Amino acid sequence: MVDVTKWPMFSLMRVQDLASVRKACVFGASANEAIYITNDDEVYVIGLNCGNCLGTGESSSTIVPKKLDFLSGKKVVDFSYGSGPHVLLATEDGELFAWGHNGYSQLGNGTTNQGISPVLVSANIINKKVTKVACGSHHSMALTDSGEVYAWGYNNCGQVGSGSTANQPTPRRVSCCLQNKSAVSIVCGQTSSLAVVDNGEVYGWGYNGNGQLGLGNNGNQLTPCRLIGLQGSCVSQIVSGYAHSLALTDEGLLYTWGSNTYGQLGTGNKSNQLSPVQIMTDKERCEHFRSMFQSHWNEDLKEVIEIDQFSYPVYRSFLEFLYTDTVELPPEEAIGLLDLATSYCENGLKRLCQHIIKRGITVENAFSLLSAAVRYDAEDLEAFCFKFCVNHLTEVTQTEAFWQIDGGLLKDFICRVSRCGAFKN
């Protein structure tokens, strides 16, 4: 169940209706409009109806949840809201629907007529399967299952990425530097756009007056440009606010850039950042202890921290992380460190341990790693190890580690593999 009770607009809903909410998005200037998806994949809206953003086919507001019958039976995989306001929604079948304000053709239907009901967006993407959507204030983006990025709508700052500032009435593929790249994620700021490609590179285009593109300057960008400040990092997730952005790497490092008027970048000041800056809990402390740690640590201290439950390398790495936010440890020792990190609720260290373990997975140790992931509640690592075991099922089931695992886990693994169809003739 999604906890939506923090928003007053849901307070009038019945308990059974609240329990059915699977995914929700609350929007509007005063958080007084919402769209939500139920467990049985029905789409409901509630609240004011500014700019026809509820898509009910009429302009009146509603304090009672109203189902969008036009979308009934279509499983929603992603949706997004733009402050224009307008809404984009992608279904499991790859269809793209839009409604709301359309003064700049942000609905992608080639007109500037308001969309009071969901309309299927088909121009230029009729044979494409849309998997993700993103909304700026008056522009839109869509990502297909083949990694292509499409953009349309208002383009005064180049946020559509076409190389000009002319508005784009229908979806147009964003090419240039993305032509031979496969994108995996897209986000929009107010008048800017960002995309992450499959090798972890990030590209930005559009308005850049506050450095929200992270390019090291504040000039607008009419076509996609790579963020050199993230070179050497593999970005796995990215989000954007009005004029700032955050990126998370596969090693659990967080970078921010752009507008910082309210301290939203977490840098300890209110200065805008034109390039990505790594956020640390206390940078001065980390640098101080990093130097002290590297200068004074030696093997003679081994007996001081040796405790039977964990090995010396595990404790050493734990202390090193606390002082420097880094870990250097072989994959075979990372399981013990994952255990220690779990005991002390060090989620950042847990992410690093999982990254190290993933790099060291083999057929011989895969099932042991899966068992450890289950034991320490490391969901991401568990999913990774399970997929590896399924992909190498014959070899894994012939290893010593497989037959040494307790019966409960073994039974659960066999059931999960069966549901994946691994035992079908």
CSV table of C-alpha atoms in Angstrom, one decimal:
chain,number,residue,atom,x,y,z
A,1,MET,CA,0.0,0.0,0.0
A,2,VAL,CA,1.2,3.5,-0.9
A,3,ASP,CA,0.9,5.9,2.1
A,4,VAL,CA,-0.9,8.9,0.7
A,5,THR,CA,-2.5,10.0,3.9
A,6,LYS,CA,0.1,12.8,4.3
A,7,TRP,CA,-1.8,14.8,1.6
A,8,PRO,CA,-5.0,16.3,2.9
A,9,MET,CA,-6.8,15.8,-0.4
A,10,PHE,CA,-6.8,12.0,0.2
A,11,SER,CA,-8.4,12.4,3.7
A,12,LEU,CA,-11.9,12.1,2.3
A,13,MET,CA,-11.3,8.8,0.6
A,14,ARG,CA,-12.6,5.6,2.1
A,15,VAL,CA,-10.1,3.2,3.8
A,16,GLN,CA,-10.6,0.5,1.2
A,17,ASP,CA,-10.0,3.0,-1.6
A,18,LEU,CA,-6.7,4.1,0.0
A,19,ALA,CA,-5.6,0.5,0.4
A,20,SER,CA,-6.0,0.0,-3.3
A,21,VAL,CA,-3.5,2.8,-4.3
A,22,ARG,CA,-0.4,1.3,-6.0
A,23,LYS,CA,1.2,4.4,-7.3
A,24,ALA,CA,0.4,8.1,-6.9
A,25,CYS,CA,1.5,11.5,-8.1
A,26,VAL,CA,0.3,14.6,-6.3
A,27,PHE,CA,0.8,17.9,-8.2
A,28,GLY,CA,-0.5,21.5,-8.6
A,29,ALA,CA,0.6,24.7,-7.0
A,30,SER,CA,-0.9,23.7,-3.7
A,31,ALA,CA,-0.7,19.9,-4.1
A,32,ASN,CA,-4.4,19.9,-4.7
A,33,GLU,CA,-4.6,17.5,-7.7
A,34,ALA,CA,-3.6,13.9,-8.0
A,35,ILE,CA,-3.5,10.9,-10.3
A,36,TYR,CA,-3.2,7.4,-9.0
A,37,ILE,CA,-3.1,3.9,-10.2
A,38,THR,CA,-4.8,1.1,-8.3
A,39,ASN,CA,-3.7,-2.5,-7.7
A,40,ASP,CA,-6.0,-3.6,-10.5
A,41,ASP,CA,-4.4,-1.1,-12.9
A,42,GLU,CA,-7.3,1.4,-13.1
A,43,VAL,CA,-6.4,5.1,-13.4
A,44,TYR,CA,-8.1,7.6,-11.0
A,45,VAL,CA,-7.9,11.4,-10.6
A,46,ILE,CA,-9.0,13.7,-7.8
A,47,GLY,CA,-8.8,17.4,-6.9
A,48,LEU,CA,-9.0,20.7,-8.8
A,49,ASN,CA,-8.9,20.7,-12.5
A,50,CYS,CA,-6.6,23.5,-13.5
A,51,GLY,CA,-5.9,23.5,-17.2
A,52,ASN,CA,-8.0,20.3,-17.6
A,53,CYS,CA,-5.1,18.4,-16.1
A,54,LEU,CA,-7.4,15.7,-14.6
A,55,GLY,CA,-8.4,14.4,-18.1
A,56,THR,CA,-12.0,13.7,-17.1
A,57,GLY,CA,-13.5,15.2,-20.2
A,58,GLU,CA,-15.0,18.2,-18.3
A,59,SER,CA,-13.6,21.3,-16.6
A,60,SER,CA,-15.2,20.7,-13.1
A,61,SER,CA,-13.2,19.7,-10.1
A,62,THR,CA,-13.9,16.6,-8.1
A,63,ILE,CA,-13.4,15.7,-4.4
A,64,VAL,CA,-14.4,12.1,-5.1
A,65,PRO,CA,-12.0,9.9,-7.0
A,66,LYS,CA,-13.0,9.6,-10.7
A,67,LYS,CA,-11.9,6.8,-12.9
A,68,LEU,CA,-10.6,7.6,-16.4
A,69,ASP,CA,-12.6,5.0,-18.3
A,70,PHE,CA,-10.7,5.7,-21.5
A,71,LEU,CA,-7.6,4.1,-19.9
A,72,SER,CA,-9.4,1.1,-18.3
A,73,GLY,CA,-7.6,-2.1,-18.9
A,74,LYS,CA,-4.4,-0.4,-19.9
A,75,LYS,CA,-1.6,-1.2,-17.4
A,76,VAL,CA,0.4,2.0,-16.7
A,77,VAL,CA,4.1,1.7,-16.5
A,78,ASP,CA,5.0,5.4,-16.1
A,79,PHE,CA,3.4,8.8,-15.9
A,80,SER,CA,4.6,12.4,-15.4
A,81,TYR,CA,3.2,15.8,-14.7
A,82,GLY,CA,4.3,19.2,-16.1
A,83,SER,CA,3.5,22.5,-14.4
A,84,GLY,CA,1.9,23.9,-17.5
A,85,PRO,CA,-0.1,21.8,-16.5
A,86,HIS,CA,-0.1,18.7,-18.7
A,87,VAL,CA,0.2,14.9,-18.1
A,88,LEU,CA,1.9,12.1,-20.0
A,89,LEU,CA,1.2,8.4,-19.4
A,90,ALA,CA,2.8,5.3,-20.9
A,91,THR,CA,1.2,1.8,-20.9
A,92,GLU,CA,2.7,-1.7,-20.8
A,93,ASP,CA,1.8,-2.0,-24.5
A,94,GLY,CA,4.0,1.0,-25.3
A,95,GLU,CA,1.2,3.4,-26.0
A,96,LEU,CA,1.6,7.1,-25.0
A,97,PHE,CA,-1.4,9.2,-23.8
A,98,ALA,CA,-1.5,12.9,-23.0
A,99,TRP,CA,-3.9,15.5,-21.7
A,100,GLY,CA,-4.0,19.0,-20.2
A,101,HIS,CA,-2.6,22.4,-21.3
A,102,ASN,CA,-1.5,22.4,-24.9
A,103,GLY,CA,-0.6,26.0,-25.8
A,104,TYR,CA,2.8,24.9,-27.1
A,105,SER,CA,1.8,21.5,-28.5
A,106,GLN,CA,3.2,19.8,-25.5
A,107,LEU,CA,0.6,17.1,-26.0
A,108,GLY,CA,2.3,16.1,-29.2
A,109,ASN,CA,-0.9,16.0,-31.3
A,110,GLY,CA,0.2,18.7,-33.8
A,111,THR,CA,-2.4,21.2,-32.4
A,112,THR,CA,-2.6,23.8,-29.6
A,113,ASN,CA,-6.1,22.7,-28.5
A,114,GLN,CA,-6.6,21.9,-24.9
A,115,GLY,CA,-6.8,18.2,-24.1
A,116,ILE,CA,-9.7,17.6,-21.7
A,117,SER,CA,-9.4,13.8,-22.1
A,118,PRO,CA,-6.5,11.4,-22.7
A,119,VAL,CA,-5.5,11.3,-26.3
A,120,LEU,CA,-3.2,8.7,-27.9
A,121,VAL,CA,0.0,10.3,-29.2
A,122,SER,CA,1.0,8.6,-32.4
A,123,ALA,CA,2.8,11.0,-34.7
A,124,ASN,CA,6.3,9.8,-35.5
A,125,ILE,CA,6.1,7.0,-32.9
A,126,ILE,CA,3.4,4.8,-34.3
A,127,ASN,CA,5.6,1.8,-34.4
A,128,LYS,CA,7.6,2.6,-31.3
A,129,LYS,CA,7.1,1.2,-27.8
A,130,VAL,CA,7.3,4.0,-25.2
A,131,THR,CA,8.6,2.9,-21.8
A,132,LYS,CA,9.2,6.2,-19.9
A,133,VAL,CA,7.9,9.7,-20.0
A,134,ALA,CA,9.0,13.1,-18.6
A,135,CYS,CA,7.4,16.6,-18.5
A,136,GLY,CA,8.9,20.0,-18.3
A,137,SER,CA,6.7,23.1,-17.8
A,138,HIS,CA,5.6,23.1,-21.4
A,139,HIS,CA,7.7,20.5,-23.2
A,140,SER,CA,7.6,16.7,-23.1
A,141,MET,CA,9.9,13.7,-23.6
A,142,ALA,CA,9.4,10.0,-24.2
A,143,LEU,CA,11.9,7.1,-24.1
A,144,THR,CA,11.3,3.9,-26.2
A,145,ASP,CA,12.3,0.4,-25.5
A,146,SER,CA,15.1,0.7,-28.1
A,147,GLY,CA,16.7,3.6,-26.3
A,148,GLU,CA,15.5,6.4,-28.6
A,149,VAL,CA,14.6,9.7,-27.0
A,150,TYR,CA,11.7,11.8,-28.4
A,151,ALA,CA,10.9,15.4,-27.5
A,152,TRP,CA,8.3,18.0,-28.4
A,153,GLY,CA,6.5,21.2,-27.3
A,154,TYR,CA,7.9,24.5,-26.2
A,155,ASN,CA,11.5,25.1,-27.4
A,156,ASN,CA,12.4,28.6,-26.6
A,157,CYS,CA,15.7,27.5,-24.9
A,158,GLY,CA,16.4,24.4,-27.0
A,159,GLN,CA,14.8,22.0,-24.5
A,160,VAL,CA,13.5,19.9,-27.4
A,161,GLY,CA,17.1,19.4,-28.6
A,162,SER,CA,16.4,20.0,-32.3
A,163,GLY,CA,19.2,22.5,-32.8
A,164,SER,CA,16.8,25.5,-33.1
A,165,THR,CA,14.4,27.4,-30.8
A,166,ALA,CA,11.3,26.7,-32.9
A,167,ASN,CA,8.5,24.9,-31.1
A,168,GLN,CA,8.0,21.2,-32.0
A,169,PRO,CA,4.3,20.3,-32.5
A,170,THR,CA,4.8,16.5,-32.6
A,171,PRO,CA,7.4,14.0,-31.2
A,172,ARG,CA,10.8,14.3,-32.8
A,173,ARG,CA,13.7,12.0,-32.2
A,174,VAL,CA,16.6,13.7,-30.3
A,175,SER,CA,19.7,12.8,-32.3
A,176,CYS,CA,23.0,14.7,-32.6
A,177,CYS,CA,25.2,13.2,-29.8
A,178,LEU,CA,22.5,10.6,-29.0
A,179,GLN,CA,22.1,9.3,-32.5
A,180,ASN,CA,24.1,6.1,-31.9
A,181,LYS,CA,23.5,5.9,-28.1
A,182,SER,CA,20.9,3.9,-26.3
A,183,ALA,CA,19.2,5.9,-23.5
A,184,VAL,CA,17.9,4.3,-20.4
A,185,SER,CA,16.5,7.2,-18.5
A,186,ILE,CA,15.1,10.7,-19.2
A,187,VAL,CA,14.2,13.7,-16.9
A,188,CYS,CA,13.0,17.2,-17.5
A,189,GLY,CA,13.6,20.4,-15.5
A,190,GLN,CA,11.4,23.4,-16.0
A,191,THR,CA,12.9,24.2,-19.4
A,192,SER,CA,15.8,21.8,-19.6
A,193,SER,CA,16.3,18.1,-20.5
A,194,LEU,CA,18.6,15.3,-19.4
A,195,ALA,CA,19.2,11.7,-20.6
A,196,VAL,CA,21.3,8.9,-19.2
A,197,VAL,CA,22.6,6.3,-21.7
A,198,ASP,CA,23.4,2.7,-21.1
A,199,ASN,CA,27.1,3.2,-20.4
A,200,GLY,CA,26.3,5.7,-17.6
A,201,GLU,CA,27.0,8.9,-19.5
A,202,VAL,CA,24.7,11.9,-19.0
A,203,TYR,CA,23.7,14.4,-21.7
A,204,GLY,CA,21.9,17.7,-21.2
A,205,TRP,CA,20.2,20.3,-23.4
A,206,GLY,CA,17.9,23.4,-23.1
A,207,TYR,CA,18.0,26.3,-20.6
A,208,ASN,CA,21.2,26.5,-18.6
A,209,GLY,CA,21.0,29.9,-16.8
A,210,ASN,CA,21.6,28.4,-13.4
A,211,GLY,CA,24.0,25.7,-14.6
A,212,GLN,CA,21.2,23.0,-14.4
A,213,LEU,CA,22.8,21.2,-17.4
A,214,GLY,CA,26.0,20.7,-15.5
A,215,LEU,CA,28.2,21.6,-18.5
A,216,GLY,CA,30.5,24.0,-16.6
A,217,ASN,CA,28.9,27.1,-18.0
A,218,ASN,CA,25.5,28.9,-18.0
A,219,GLY,CA,24.9,29.1,-21.7
A,220,ASN,CA,21.8,27.4,-23.3
A,221,GLN,CA,22.4,24.2,-25.2
A,222,LEU,CA,20.3,23.6,-28.4
A,223,THR,CA,21.5,20.0,-28.8
A,224,PRO,CA,22.5,17.2,-26.4
A,225,CYS,CA,25.9,17.7,-24.8
A,226,ARG,CA,27.7,15.3,-22.5
A,227,LEU,CA,28.4,16.2,-18.9
A,228,ILE,CA,32.2,16.0,-18.8
A,229,GLY,CA,32.1,16.6,-15.0
A,230,LEU,CA,30.7,13.1,-14.6
A,231,GLN,CA,33.3,11.4,-16.8
A,232,GLY,CA,34.6,8.3,-15.1
A,233,SER,CA,31.4,7.8,-13.2
A,234,CYS,CA,28.6,5.4,-14.3
A,235,VAL,CA,25.3,7.1,-13.5
A,236,SER,CA,22.4,4.8,-12.7
A,237,GLN,CA,19.7,7.3,-11.6
A,238,ILE,CA,19.0,11.0,-12.3
A,239,VAL,CA,16.3,13.4,-11.2
A,240,SER,CA,15.6,17.1,-11.8
A,241,GLY,CA,13.9,19.8,-9.9
A,242,TYR,CA,12.8,23.2,-11.2
A,243,ALA,CA,16.4,24.2,-12.1
A,244,HIS,CA,18.7,21.7,-10.4
A,245,SER,CA,19.6,18.0,-10.8
A,246,LEU,CA,21.0,15.1,-8.9
A,247,ALA,CA,22.7,12.0,-10.2
A,248,LEU,CA,23.4,8.7,-8.4
A,249,THR,CA,26.3,6.5,-9.6
A,250,ASP,CA,26.4,2.7,-9.5
A,251,GLU,CA,28.9,3.0,-6.6
A,252,GLY,CA,26.4,4.9,-4.5
A,253,LEU,CA,28.0,8.4,-5.0
A,254,LEU,CA,25.7,11.4,-5.2
A,255,TYR,CA,26.3,14.4,-7.4
A,256,THR,CA,24.4,17.7,-7.6
A,257,TRP,CA,24.4,20.8,-9.8
A,258,GLY,CA,22.4,23.8,-10.9
A,259,SER,CA,20.4,26.4,-8.9
A,260,ASN,CA,21.1,26.4,-5.1
A,261,THR,CA,19.1,29.4,-3.9
A,262,TYR,CA,17.6,27.4,-1.1
A,263,GLY,CA,20.5,25.1,-0.4
A,264,GLN,CA,18.8,22.3,-2.5
A,265,LEU,CA,22.2,21.0,-3.7
A,266,GLY,CA,23.3,20.1,-0.2
A,267,THR,CA,26.8,21.7,-0.6
A,268,GLY,CA,26.7,23.6,2.7
A,269,ASN,CA,26.2,27.0,0.9
A,270,LYS,CA,23.7,28.7,-1.5
A,271,SER,CA,26.0,29.1,-4.5
A,272,ASN,CA,24.9,27.7,-7.8
A,273,GLN,CA,27.0,24.9,-9.3
A,274,LEU,CA,27.8,24.9,-13.0
A,275,SER,CA,29.3,21.4,-12.9
A,276,PRO,CA,28.4,18.2,-10.9
A,277,VAL,CA,29.7,18.3,-7.3
A,278,GLN,CA,30.0,15.2,-5.2
A,279,ILE,CA,28.0,15.4,-2.0
A,280,MET,CA,29.6,14.1,1.2
A,281,THR,CA,28.3,14.1,4.7
A,282,ASP,CA,31.3,16.2,5.9
A,283,LYS,CA,33.9,16.7,3.2
A,284,GLU,CA,36.4,18.4,5.5
A,285,ARG,CA,36.2,15.6,8.0
A,286,CYS,CA,36.6,12.9,5.4
A,287,GLU,CA,39.7,14.6,3.9
A,288,HIS,CA,41.2,15.1,7.3
A,289,PHE,CA,40.7,11.5,8.4
A,290,ARG,CA,41.7,10.1,5.0
A,291,SER,CA,45.1,11.7,5.4
A,292,MET,CA,45.4,10.6,9.0
A,293,PHE,CA,44.3,7.1,8.2
A,294,GLN,CA,46.7,6.6,5.3
A,295,SER,CA,49.6,8.1,7.3
A,296,HIS,CA,49.2,6.3,10.6
A,297,TRP,CA,47.5,3.0,10.0
A,298,ASN,CA,49.7,-0.1,10.1
A,299,GLU,CA,49.5,-3.8,10.6
A,300,ASP,CA,50.7,-3.4,14.3
A,301,LEU,CA,47.2,-2.2,15.1
A,302,LYS,CA,45.6,-5.5,14.0
A,303,GLU,CA,45.2,-6.9,17.5
A,304,VAL,CA,43.5,-3.7,18.7
A,305,ILE,CA,40.5,-4.2,16.5
A,306,GLU,CA,40.4,-8.0,16.0
A,307,ILE,CA,37.1,-9.4,17.1
A,308,ASP,CA,36.1,-13.1,16.6
A,309,GLN,CA,32.9,-12.4,14.7
A,310,PHE,CA,34.5,-10.6,11.8
A,311,SER,CA,38.0,-10.8,10.2
A,312,TYR,CA,40.6,-8.2,10.5
A,313,PRO,CA,40.2,-7.0,6.9
A,314,VAL,CA,36.5,-6.5,7.4
A,315,TYR,CA,36.9,-4.3,10.5
A,316,ARG,CA,39.7,-2.4,8.9
A,317,SER,CA,37.5,-1.7,5.8
A,318,PHE,CA,34.6,-0.7,8.1
A,319,LEU,CA,36.8,1.9,9.8
A,320,GLU,CA,38.2,3.1,6.6
A,321,PHE,CA,34.7,3.7,5.2
A,322,LEU,CA,33.7,5.7,8.3
A,323,TYR,CA,36.7,7.9,8.0
A,324,THR,CA,37.1,8.2,4.2
A,325,ASP,CA,33.7,7.1,2.6
A,326,THR,CA,35.7,4.6,0.5
A,327,VAL,CA,36.3,0.8,0.6
A,328,GLU,CA,39.1,-1.3,-0.9
A,329,LEU,CA,38.3,-4.9,-0.3
A,330,PRO,CA,38.3,-8.2,-2.3
A,331,PRO,CA,34.8,-9.5,-3.2
A,332,GLU,CA,35.2,-12.6,-1.0
A,333,GLU,CA,35.6,-10.4,2.1
A,334,ALA,CA,32.8,-8.1,1.2
A,335,ILE,CA,30.1,-10.5,2.5
A,336,GLY,CA,31.4,-10.0,6.1
A,337,LEU,CA,31.5,-6.3,5.6
A,338,LEU,CA,27.9,-6.4,4.3
A,339,ASP,CA,27.0,-8.2,7.5
A,340,LEU,CA,28.7,-5.5,9.6
A,341,ALA,CA,27.2,-2.7,7.5
A,342,THR,CA,23.7,-4.2,8.1
A,343,SER,CA,24.3,-4.4,11.8
A,344,TYR,CA,25.2,-0.7,12.0
A,345,CYS,CA,22.5,0.4,9.5
A,346,GLU,CA,25.2,1.9,7.2
A,347,ASN,CA,23.2,2.0,4.0
A,348,GLY,CA,25.9,3.7,2.0
A,349,LEU,CA,28.4,1.0,2.9
A,350,LYS,CA,25.8,-1.7,2.1
A,351,ARG,CA,25.5,-0.2,-1.5
A,352,LEU,CA,29.3,-0.3,-1.9
A,353,CYS,CA,29.5,-3.9,-0.6
A,354,GLN,CA,26.9,-5.0,-3.1
A,355,HIS,CA,28.8,-3.3,-5.9
A,356,ILE,CA,32.0,-5.1,-4.9
A,357,ILE,CA,30.2,-8.4,-4.6
A,358,LYS,CA,28.6,-8.0,-8.0
A,359,ARG,CA,32.0,-7.6,-9.6
A,360,GLY,CA,33.2,-10.8,-8.0
A,361,ILE,CA,30.3,-13.1,-8.8
A,362,THR,CA,31.1,-16.5,-10.4
A,363,VAL,CA,29.4,-19.8,-11.0
A,364,GLU,CA,31.1,-21.3,-7.9
A,365,ASN,CA,30.1,-18.6,-5.4
A,366,ALA,CA,26.8,-17.3,-6.9
A,367,PHE,CA,24.5,-19.3,-4.7
A,368,SER,CA,26.5,-18.4,-1.6
A,369,LEU,CA,26.2,-14.8,-2.5
A,370,LEU,CA,22.5,-15.2,-3.1
A,371,SER,CA,22.1,-16.7,0.3
A,372,ALA,CA,24.0,-13.8,1.9
A,373,ALA,CA,21.9,-11.2,0.0
A,374,VAL,CA,18.7,-12.8,1.4
A,375,ARG,CA,20.2,-13.0,4.9
A,376,TYR,CA,21.2,-9.3,5.0
A,377,ASP,CA,18.1,-8.0,3.2
A,378,ALA,CA,20.1,-6.7,0.3
A,379,GLU,CA,17.3,-6.6,-2.3
A,380,ASP,CA,19.2,-5.3,-5.2
A,381,LEU,CA,22.0,-7.8,-4.7
A,382,GLU,CA,19.5,-10.6,-4.3
A,383,ALA,CA,17.9,-9.8,-7.6
A,384,PHE,CA,21.3,-9.6,-9.3
A,385,CYS,CA,22.5,-12.9,-7.9
A,386,PHE,CA,19.2,-14.7,-8.6
A,387,LYS,CA,19.3,-13.6,-12.2
A,388,PHE,CA,22.9,-14.8,-12.5
A,389,CYS,CA,21.9,-18.2,-11.0
A,390,VAL,CA,19.0,-18.5,-13.5
A,391,ASN,CA,21.2,-17.6,-16.4
A,392,HIS,CA,23.8,-20.2,-15.3
A,393,LEU,CA,21.4,-22.7,-13.8
A,394,THR,CA,23.0,-26.0,-14.9
A,395,GLU,CA,26.5,-25.0,-13.7
A,396,VAL,CA,25.3,-23.4,-10.4
A,397,THR,CA,23.3,-26.5,-9.4
A,398,GLN,CA,26.4,-28.6,-9.8
A,399,THR,CA,28.5,-26.6,-7.4
A,400,GLU,CA,29.2,-27.5,-3.8
A,401,ALA,CA,27.8,-24.2,-2.5
A,402,PHE,CA,24.4,-25.1,-4.0
A,403,TRP,CA,24.0,-28.3,-2.0
A,404,GLN,CA,25.3,-26.9,1.2
A,405,ILE,CA,22.6,-24.2,1.5
A,406,ASP,CA,19.8,-24.8,4.0
A,407,GLY,CA,16.6,-26.5,2.7
A,408,GLY,CA,14.4,-23.5,3.2
A,409,LEU,CA,16.4,-21.3,0.8
A,410,LEU,CA,16.9,-24.1,-1.6
A,411,LYS,CA,13.1,-24.8,-1.8
A,412,ASP,CA,12.4,-21.1,-2.2
A,413,PHE,CA,15.0,-20.8,-5.0
A,414,ILE,CA,13.5,-23.8,-6.9
A,415,CYS,CA,10.0,-22.3,-6.6
A,416,ARG,CA,11.2,-18.9,-7.9
A,417,VAL,CA,13.1,-20.5,-10.8
A,418,SER,CA,10.1,-22.6,-11.7
A,419,ARG,CA,7.9,-19.5,-11.9
A,420,CYS,CA,10.5,-18.1,-14.3
A,421,GLY,CA,9.9,-21.0,-16.6
A,422,ALA,CA,13.3,-22.6,-16.2
A,423,PHE,CA,11.9,-26.1,-16.0
A,424,LYS,CA,9.6,-26.0,-19.0
A,425,ASN,CA,10.3,-28.6,-21.7
